Coordinates of C-alpha atoms in Angstrom, one line a residue:
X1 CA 1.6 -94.9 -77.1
X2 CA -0.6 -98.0 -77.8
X3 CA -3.1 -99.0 -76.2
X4 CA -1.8 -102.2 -74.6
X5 CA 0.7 -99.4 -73.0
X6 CA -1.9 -97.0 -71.6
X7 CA -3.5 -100.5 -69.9
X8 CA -0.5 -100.9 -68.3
X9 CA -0.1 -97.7 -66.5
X10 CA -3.9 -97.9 -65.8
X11 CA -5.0 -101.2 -65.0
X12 CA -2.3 -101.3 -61.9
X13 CA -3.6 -97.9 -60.3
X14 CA -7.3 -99.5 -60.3
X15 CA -5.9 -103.2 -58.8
X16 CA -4.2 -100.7 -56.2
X17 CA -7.9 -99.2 -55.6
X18 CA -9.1 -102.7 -55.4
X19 CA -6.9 -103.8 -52.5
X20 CA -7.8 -100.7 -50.7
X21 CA -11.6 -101.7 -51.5
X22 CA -11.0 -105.0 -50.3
X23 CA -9.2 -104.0 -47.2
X24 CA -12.5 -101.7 -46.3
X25 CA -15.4 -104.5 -46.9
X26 CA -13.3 -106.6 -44.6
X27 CA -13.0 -103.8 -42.3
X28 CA -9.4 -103.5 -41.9
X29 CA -9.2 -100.3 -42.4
X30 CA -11.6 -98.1 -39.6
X31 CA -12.8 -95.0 -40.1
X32 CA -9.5 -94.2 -37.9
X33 CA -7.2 -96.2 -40.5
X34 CA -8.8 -94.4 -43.5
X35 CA -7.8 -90.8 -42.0
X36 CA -4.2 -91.8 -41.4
X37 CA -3.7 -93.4 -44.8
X38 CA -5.2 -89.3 -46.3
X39 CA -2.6 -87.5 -43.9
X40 CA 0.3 -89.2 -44.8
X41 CA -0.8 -89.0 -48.6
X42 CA -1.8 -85.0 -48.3
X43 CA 0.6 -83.7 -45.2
X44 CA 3.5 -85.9 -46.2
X45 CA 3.7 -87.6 -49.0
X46 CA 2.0 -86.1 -52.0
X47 CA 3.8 -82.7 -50.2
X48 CA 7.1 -84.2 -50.3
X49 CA 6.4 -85.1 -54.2
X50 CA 5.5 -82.0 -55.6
X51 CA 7.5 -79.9 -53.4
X52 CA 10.9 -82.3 -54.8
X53 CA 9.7 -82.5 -58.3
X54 CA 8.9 -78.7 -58.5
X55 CA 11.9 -77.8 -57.2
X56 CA 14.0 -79.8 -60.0
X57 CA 11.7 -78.7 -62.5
X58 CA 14.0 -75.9 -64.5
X59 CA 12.8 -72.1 -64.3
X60 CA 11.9 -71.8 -68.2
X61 CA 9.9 -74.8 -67.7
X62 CA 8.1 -73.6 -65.0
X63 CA 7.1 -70.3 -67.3
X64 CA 6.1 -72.0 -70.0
X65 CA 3.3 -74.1 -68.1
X66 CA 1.0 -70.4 -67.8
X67 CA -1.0 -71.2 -70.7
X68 CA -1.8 -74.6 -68.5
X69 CA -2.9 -72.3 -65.5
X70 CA -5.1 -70.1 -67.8
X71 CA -6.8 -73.7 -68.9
X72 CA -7.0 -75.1 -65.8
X73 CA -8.8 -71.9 -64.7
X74 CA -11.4 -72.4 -67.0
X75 CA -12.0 -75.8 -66.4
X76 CA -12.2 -75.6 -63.0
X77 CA -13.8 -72.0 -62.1
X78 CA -15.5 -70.9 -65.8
X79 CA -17.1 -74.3 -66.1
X80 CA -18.4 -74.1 -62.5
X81 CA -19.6 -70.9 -62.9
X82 CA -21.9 -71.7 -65.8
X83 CA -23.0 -75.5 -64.3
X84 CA -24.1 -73.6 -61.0
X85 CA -26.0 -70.5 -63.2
X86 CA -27.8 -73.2 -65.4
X87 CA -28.8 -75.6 -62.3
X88 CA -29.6 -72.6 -60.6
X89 CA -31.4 -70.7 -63.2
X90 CA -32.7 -72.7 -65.7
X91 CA -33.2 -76.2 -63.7
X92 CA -34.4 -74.0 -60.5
X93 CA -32.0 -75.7 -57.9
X94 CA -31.8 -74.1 -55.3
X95 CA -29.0 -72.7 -54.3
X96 CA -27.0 -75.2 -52.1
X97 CA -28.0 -78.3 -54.0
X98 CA -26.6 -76.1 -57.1
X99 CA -23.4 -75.4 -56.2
X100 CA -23.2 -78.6 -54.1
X101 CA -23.8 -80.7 -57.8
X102 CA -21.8 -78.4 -60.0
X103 CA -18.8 -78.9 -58.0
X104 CA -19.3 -82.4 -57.8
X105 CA -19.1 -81.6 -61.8
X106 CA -15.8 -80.3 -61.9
X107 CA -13.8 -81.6 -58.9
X108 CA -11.8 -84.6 -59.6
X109 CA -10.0 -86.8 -57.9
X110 CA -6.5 -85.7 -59.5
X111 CA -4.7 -85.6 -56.6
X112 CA -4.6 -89.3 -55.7
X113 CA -4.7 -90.8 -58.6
X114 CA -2.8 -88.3 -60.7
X115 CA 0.3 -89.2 -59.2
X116 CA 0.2 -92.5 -60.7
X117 CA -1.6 -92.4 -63.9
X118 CA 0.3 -88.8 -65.1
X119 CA 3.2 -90.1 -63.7
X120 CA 3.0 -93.2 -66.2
X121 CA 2.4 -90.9 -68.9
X122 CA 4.4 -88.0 -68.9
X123 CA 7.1 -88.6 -65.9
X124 CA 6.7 -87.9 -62.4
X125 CA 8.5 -84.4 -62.5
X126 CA 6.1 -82.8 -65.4
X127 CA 3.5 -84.4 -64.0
X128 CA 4.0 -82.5 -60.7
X129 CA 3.7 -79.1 -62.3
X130 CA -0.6 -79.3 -63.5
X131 CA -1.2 -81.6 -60.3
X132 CA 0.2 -78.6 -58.1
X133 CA -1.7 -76.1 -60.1
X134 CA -4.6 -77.7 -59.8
X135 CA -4.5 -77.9 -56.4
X136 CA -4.1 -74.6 -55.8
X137 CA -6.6 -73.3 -58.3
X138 CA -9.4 -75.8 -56.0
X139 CA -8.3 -75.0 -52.6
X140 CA -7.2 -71.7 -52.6
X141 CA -10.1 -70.2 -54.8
X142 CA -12.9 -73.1 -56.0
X143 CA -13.4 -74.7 -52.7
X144 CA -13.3 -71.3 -50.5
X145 CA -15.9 -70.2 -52.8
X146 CA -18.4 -73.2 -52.9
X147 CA -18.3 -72.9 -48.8
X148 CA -19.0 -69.1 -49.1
X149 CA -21.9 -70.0 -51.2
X150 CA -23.0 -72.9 -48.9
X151 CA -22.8 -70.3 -45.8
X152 CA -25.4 -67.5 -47.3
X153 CA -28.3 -67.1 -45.3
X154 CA -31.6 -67.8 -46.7
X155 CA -31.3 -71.5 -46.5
X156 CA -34.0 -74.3 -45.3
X157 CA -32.1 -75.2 -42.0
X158 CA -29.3 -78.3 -41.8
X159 CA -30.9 -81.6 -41.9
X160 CA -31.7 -83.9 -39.4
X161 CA -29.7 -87.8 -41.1
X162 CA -32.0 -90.6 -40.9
X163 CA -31.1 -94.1 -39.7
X164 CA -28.9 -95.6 -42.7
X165 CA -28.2 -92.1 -44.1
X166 CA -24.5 -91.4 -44.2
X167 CA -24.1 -89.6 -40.5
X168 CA -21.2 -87.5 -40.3
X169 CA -21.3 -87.3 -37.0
X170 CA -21.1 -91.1 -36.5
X171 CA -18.7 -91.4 -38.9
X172 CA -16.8 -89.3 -40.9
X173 CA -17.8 -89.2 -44.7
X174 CA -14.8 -89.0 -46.6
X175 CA -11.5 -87.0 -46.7
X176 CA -10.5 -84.8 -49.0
X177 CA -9.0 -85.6 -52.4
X178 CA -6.8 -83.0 -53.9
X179 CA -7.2 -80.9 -51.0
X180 CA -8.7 -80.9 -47.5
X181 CA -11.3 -78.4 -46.5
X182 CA -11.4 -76.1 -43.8
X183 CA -12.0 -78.3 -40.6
X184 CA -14.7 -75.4 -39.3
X185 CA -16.5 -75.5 -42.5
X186 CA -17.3 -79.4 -42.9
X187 CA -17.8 -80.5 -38.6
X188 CA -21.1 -81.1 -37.5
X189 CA -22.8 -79.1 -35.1
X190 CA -23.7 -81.4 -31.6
X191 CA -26.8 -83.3 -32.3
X192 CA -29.8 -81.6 -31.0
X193 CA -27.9 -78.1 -30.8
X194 CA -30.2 -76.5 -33.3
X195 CA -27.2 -73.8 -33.6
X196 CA -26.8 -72.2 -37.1
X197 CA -24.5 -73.4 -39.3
X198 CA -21.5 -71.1 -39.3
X199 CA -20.7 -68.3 -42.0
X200 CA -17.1 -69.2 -43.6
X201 CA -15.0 -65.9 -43.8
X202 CA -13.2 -65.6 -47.1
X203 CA -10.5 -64.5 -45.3
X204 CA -10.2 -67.3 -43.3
X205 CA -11.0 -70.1 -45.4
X206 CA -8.2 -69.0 -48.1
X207 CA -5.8 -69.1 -45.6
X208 CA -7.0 -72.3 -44.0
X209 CA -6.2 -74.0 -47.6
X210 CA -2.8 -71.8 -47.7
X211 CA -1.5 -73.5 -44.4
X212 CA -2.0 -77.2 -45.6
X213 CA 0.9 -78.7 -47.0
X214 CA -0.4 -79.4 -50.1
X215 CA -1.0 -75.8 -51.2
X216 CA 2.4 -74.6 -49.4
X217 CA 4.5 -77.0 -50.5
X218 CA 4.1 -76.8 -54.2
X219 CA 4.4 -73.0 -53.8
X220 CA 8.0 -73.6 -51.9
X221 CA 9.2 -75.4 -54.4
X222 CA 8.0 -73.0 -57.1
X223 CA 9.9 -70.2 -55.5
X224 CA 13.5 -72.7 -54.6
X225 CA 13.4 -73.1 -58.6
X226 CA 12.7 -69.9 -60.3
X227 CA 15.2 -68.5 -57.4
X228 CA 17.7 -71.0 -59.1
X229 CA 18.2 -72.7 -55.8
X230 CA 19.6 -76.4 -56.3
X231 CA 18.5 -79.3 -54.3
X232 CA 21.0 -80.4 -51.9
X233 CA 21.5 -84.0 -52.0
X234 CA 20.5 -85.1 -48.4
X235 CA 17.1 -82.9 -49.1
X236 CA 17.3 -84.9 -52.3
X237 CA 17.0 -88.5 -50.7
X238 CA 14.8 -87.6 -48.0
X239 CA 11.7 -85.9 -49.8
X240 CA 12.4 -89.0 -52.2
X241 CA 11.8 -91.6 -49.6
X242 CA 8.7 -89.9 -48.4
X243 CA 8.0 -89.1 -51.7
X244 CA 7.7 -92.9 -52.6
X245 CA 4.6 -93.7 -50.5
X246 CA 2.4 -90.9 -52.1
X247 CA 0.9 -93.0 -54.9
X248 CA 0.3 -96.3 -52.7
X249 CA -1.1 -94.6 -49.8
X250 CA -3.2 -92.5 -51.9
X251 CA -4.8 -95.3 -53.7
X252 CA -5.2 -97.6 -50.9
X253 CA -7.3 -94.9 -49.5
X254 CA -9.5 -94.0 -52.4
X255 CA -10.3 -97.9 -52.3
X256 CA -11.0 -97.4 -49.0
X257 CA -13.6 -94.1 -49.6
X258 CA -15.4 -96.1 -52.0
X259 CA -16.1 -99.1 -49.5
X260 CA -17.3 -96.7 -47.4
X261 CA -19.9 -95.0 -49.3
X262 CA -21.6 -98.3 -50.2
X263 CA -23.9 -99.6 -52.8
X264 CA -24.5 -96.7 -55.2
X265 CA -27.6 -95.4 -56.7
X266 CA -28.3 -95.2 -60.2
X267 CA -30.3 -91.9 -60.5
X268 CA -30.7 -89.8 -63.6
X269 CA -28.7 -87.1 -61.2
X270 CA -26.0 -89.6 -60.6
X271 CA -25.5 -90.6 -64.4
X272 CA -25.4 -86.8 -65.4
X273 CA -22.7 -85.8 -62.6
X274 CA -21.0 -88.9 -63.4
X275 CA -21.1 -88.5 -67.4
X276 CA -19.9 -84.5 -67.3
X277 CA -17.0 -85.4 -65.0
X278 CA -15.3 -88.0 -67.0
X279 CA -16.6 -87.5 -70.2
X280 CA -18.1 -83.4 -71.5
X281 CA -15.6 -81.9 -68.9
X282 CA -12.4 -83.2 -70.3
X283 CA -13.2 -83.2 -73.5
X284 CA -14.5 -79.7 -73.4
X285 CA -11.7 -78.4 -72.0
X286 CA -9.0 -80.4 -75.1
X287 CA -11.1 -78.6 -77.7
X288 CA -10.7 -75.3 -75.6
X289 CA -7.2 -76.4 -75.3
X290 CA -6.6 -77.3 -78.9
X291 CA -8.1 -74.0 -80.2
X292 CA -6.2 -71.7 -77.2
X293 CA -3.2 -73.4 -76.7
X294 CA -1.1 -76.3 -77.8
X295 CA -1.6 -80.0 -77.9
X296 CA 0.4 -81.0 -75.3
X297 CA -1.7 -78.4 -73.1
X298 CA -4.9 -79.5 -73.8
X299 CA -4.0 -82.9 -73.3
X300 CA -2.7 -82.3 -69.6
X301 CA -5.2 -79.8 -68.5
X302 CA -8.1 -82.8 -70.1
X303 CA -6.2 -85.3 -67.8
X304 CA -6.0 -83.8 -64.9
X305 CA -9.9 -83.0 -65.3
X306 CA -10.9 -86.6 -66.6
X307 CA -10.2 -88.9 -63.1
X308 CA -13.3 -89.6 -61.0
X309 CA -15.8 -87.6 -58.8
X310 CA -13.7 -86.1 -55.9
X311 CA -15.0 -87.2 -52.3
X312 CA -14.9 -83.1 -51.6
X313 CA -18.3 -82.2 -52.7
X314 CA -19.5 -85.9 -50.8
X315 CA -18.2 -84.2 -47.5
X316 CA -19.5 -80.8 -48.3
X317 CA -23.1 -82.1 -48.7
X318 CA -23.0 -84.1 -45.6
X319 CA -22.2 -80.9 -43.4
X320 CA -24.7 -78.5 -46.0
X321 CA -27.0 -80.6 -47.6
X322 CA -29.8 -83.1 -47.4
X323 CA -29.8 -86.6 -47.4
X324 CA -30.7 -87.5 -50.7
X325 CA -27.6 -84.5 -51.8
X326 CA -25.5 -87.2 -50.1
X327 CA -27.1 -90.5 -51.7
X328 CA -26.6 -88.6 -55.1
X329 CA -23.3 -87.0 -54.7
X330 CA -21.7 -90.7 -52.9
X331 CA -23.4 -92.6 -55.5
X332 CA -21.6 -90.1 -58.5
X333 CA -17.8 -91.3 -56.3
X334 CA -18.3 -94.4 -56.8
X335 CA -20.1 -94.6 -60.6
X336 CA -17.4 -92.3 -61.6
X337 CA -15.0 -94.3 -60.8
X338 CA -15.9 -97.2 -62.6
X339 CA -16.6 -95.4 -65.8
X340 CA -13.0 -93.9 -65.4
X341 CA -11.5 -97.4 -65.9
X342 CA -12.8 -97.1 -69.5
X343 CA -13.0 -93.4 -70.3
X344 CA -9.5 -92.8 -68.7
X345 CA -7.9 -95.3 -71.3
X346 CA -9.9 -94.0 -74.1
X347 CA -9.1 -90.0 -73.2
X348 CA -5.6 -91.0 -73.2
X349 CA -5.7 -92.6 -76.9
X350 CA -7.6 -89.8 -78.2
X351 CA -4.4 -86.9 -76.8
X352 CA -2.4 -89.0 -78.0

């Protein structure tokens, strides 16, 4: 693929993301308008998607995608693992601002703008298969975990958001992207309530993220193909029409997000969560991939992990951690997402 080619499967997802931008500075879009454009993308649309192109996807293709799951694994779980032990350890974060940042690290925005982008490269049905793991890999066991963390006692109490501070109880800060968190987990206490913030169960936050659509519905359609169960033709057509809004809606509202967060800051903390998202993450995990697996493996895994900082960690510091967390982590959406427009090309001319 040349490189005029990759530009054109790119440069329309990031004109989509421009519109949505657009149609947030004007105010279009409320903070009401923003959450219906993310539940149609992640209870109907992107659901409908994956659930349809799973389903179609052959059984012995379906096996041969576990050296993916094993790569995905590590670049999701591995990689946070050792990002939280070094900020914790050797940078002496504490704990929260630790696993607030490295998840901020290794949580991209696949979800929305995987649909389009992997869908340019590799066609929308095998590009179903590494979005859907992914997604379950982050909201079944990554996400679950990071709250557990955030929710251990020992911790300087919630903070009180200044005047200009992103206020999550004035507004909400983001939705999810590539998975929506436990509702409990990320809603702000009443003002003035002084109440503890609560513990997150294991237990229940697993099966919070197992109820959503867009863990369930990749799992269905997992289970309709290796049972050998065909498609019927009116299923067919229907998840296909719903199917069709995932990748507008979803972009429209990551434009959106960004308008939101405002002006970014250019902190050393910013560049560096910034930088190991699009840049050391993916490219660590296609040498991992390269020397563990095949090319065509590494190359997936790196693109699902190369797309910009997800909104996730944004939403889990504004319920867990201080204002400048929040500042840091916004400012990390929105840089991200600007370095993507060149890194993204550039990843996808070096897998070829």
């Amino acid at each position: 693929m040349s490189f005029a080619e990759i530009f054109t499967v790119v440069v329309p997802v990031f004109l989509l993301i421009l519109v949505g931008y657009g149609t947030g500075r004007r105010a279009l879009f409320d903070a009401g308008g923003a959450r219906a454009l993310r539940e149609l993308t992640m209870q109907l649309a992107l659901p409908a998607a994956l659930l349809l192109s799973i389903w179609q996807t052959p059984r012995h293709v379906l096996i041969e995608q576990l050296p993916l799951v094993g790569l995905l694994a590590f670049g999701f779980l591995a990689v946070y693992a050792v990002l939280l032990g070094v900020l914790r350890l050797a940078a002496r974060r504490p704990l929260r601002r630790a696993a607030l940042f490295a998840l901020a690290c290794v949580q991209p925005q696949y979800a929305f703008m995987g649909t389009s982008i992997l869908g340019g490269l590799f066609g929308t049905a095998q590009a179903a298969v590494p979005i859907a793991v992914a997604g379950i890999i982050v909201n079944v066991v990554l996400d679950p975990v990071v709250l557990i963390l955030l929710g251990m006692p020992g911790h300087p109490e919630r903070r009180t958001v200044t005047a200009g501070a992103a206020d999550p109880a004035r507004r909400p800060v983001l939705a999810t992207v590539g998975g929506r968190a436990p509702e409990a987990a990320v809603r702000p206490a009443p003002a003035g309530s002084g109440a503890p913030d609560p513990r997150p169960s294991v237990l229940r936050t697993v099966g919070h993220a197992l109820r959503e659509p867009f863990c369930w519905g990749p799992v269905l359609g997992l289970v309709l193909s290796i049972a050998g169960v065909g498609v019927p033709e009116i299923a067919d057509a229907t998840l296909s029409l719903l199917a069709g809004a995932a990748s507008a809606t979803a972009l429209l509202y990551v434009g959106v997000s960004v308008a939101r967060i405002g002006r970014p800051a250019l902190s050393p903390a910013v560049w560096a969560v910034s930088l190991t998202s699009v840049v050391v993450l993916p490219l660590l995990v296609y040498g991992t991939g390269l020397l563990l697996a095949s090319e065509a493996v590494a190359a997936q895994a790196a693109l699902i992990l190369a797309f910009p900082v997800s909104p996730v960690p944004l939403m889990f510091a504004a319920r867990h951690g201080s204002a400048e967390d929040v500042r840091t982590i916004g400012s990390a959406v929105v840089v991200s997402l600007l370095l993507s427009f060149v890194t993204l090309p550039l990843l996808i001319e070096l897998v070829g």
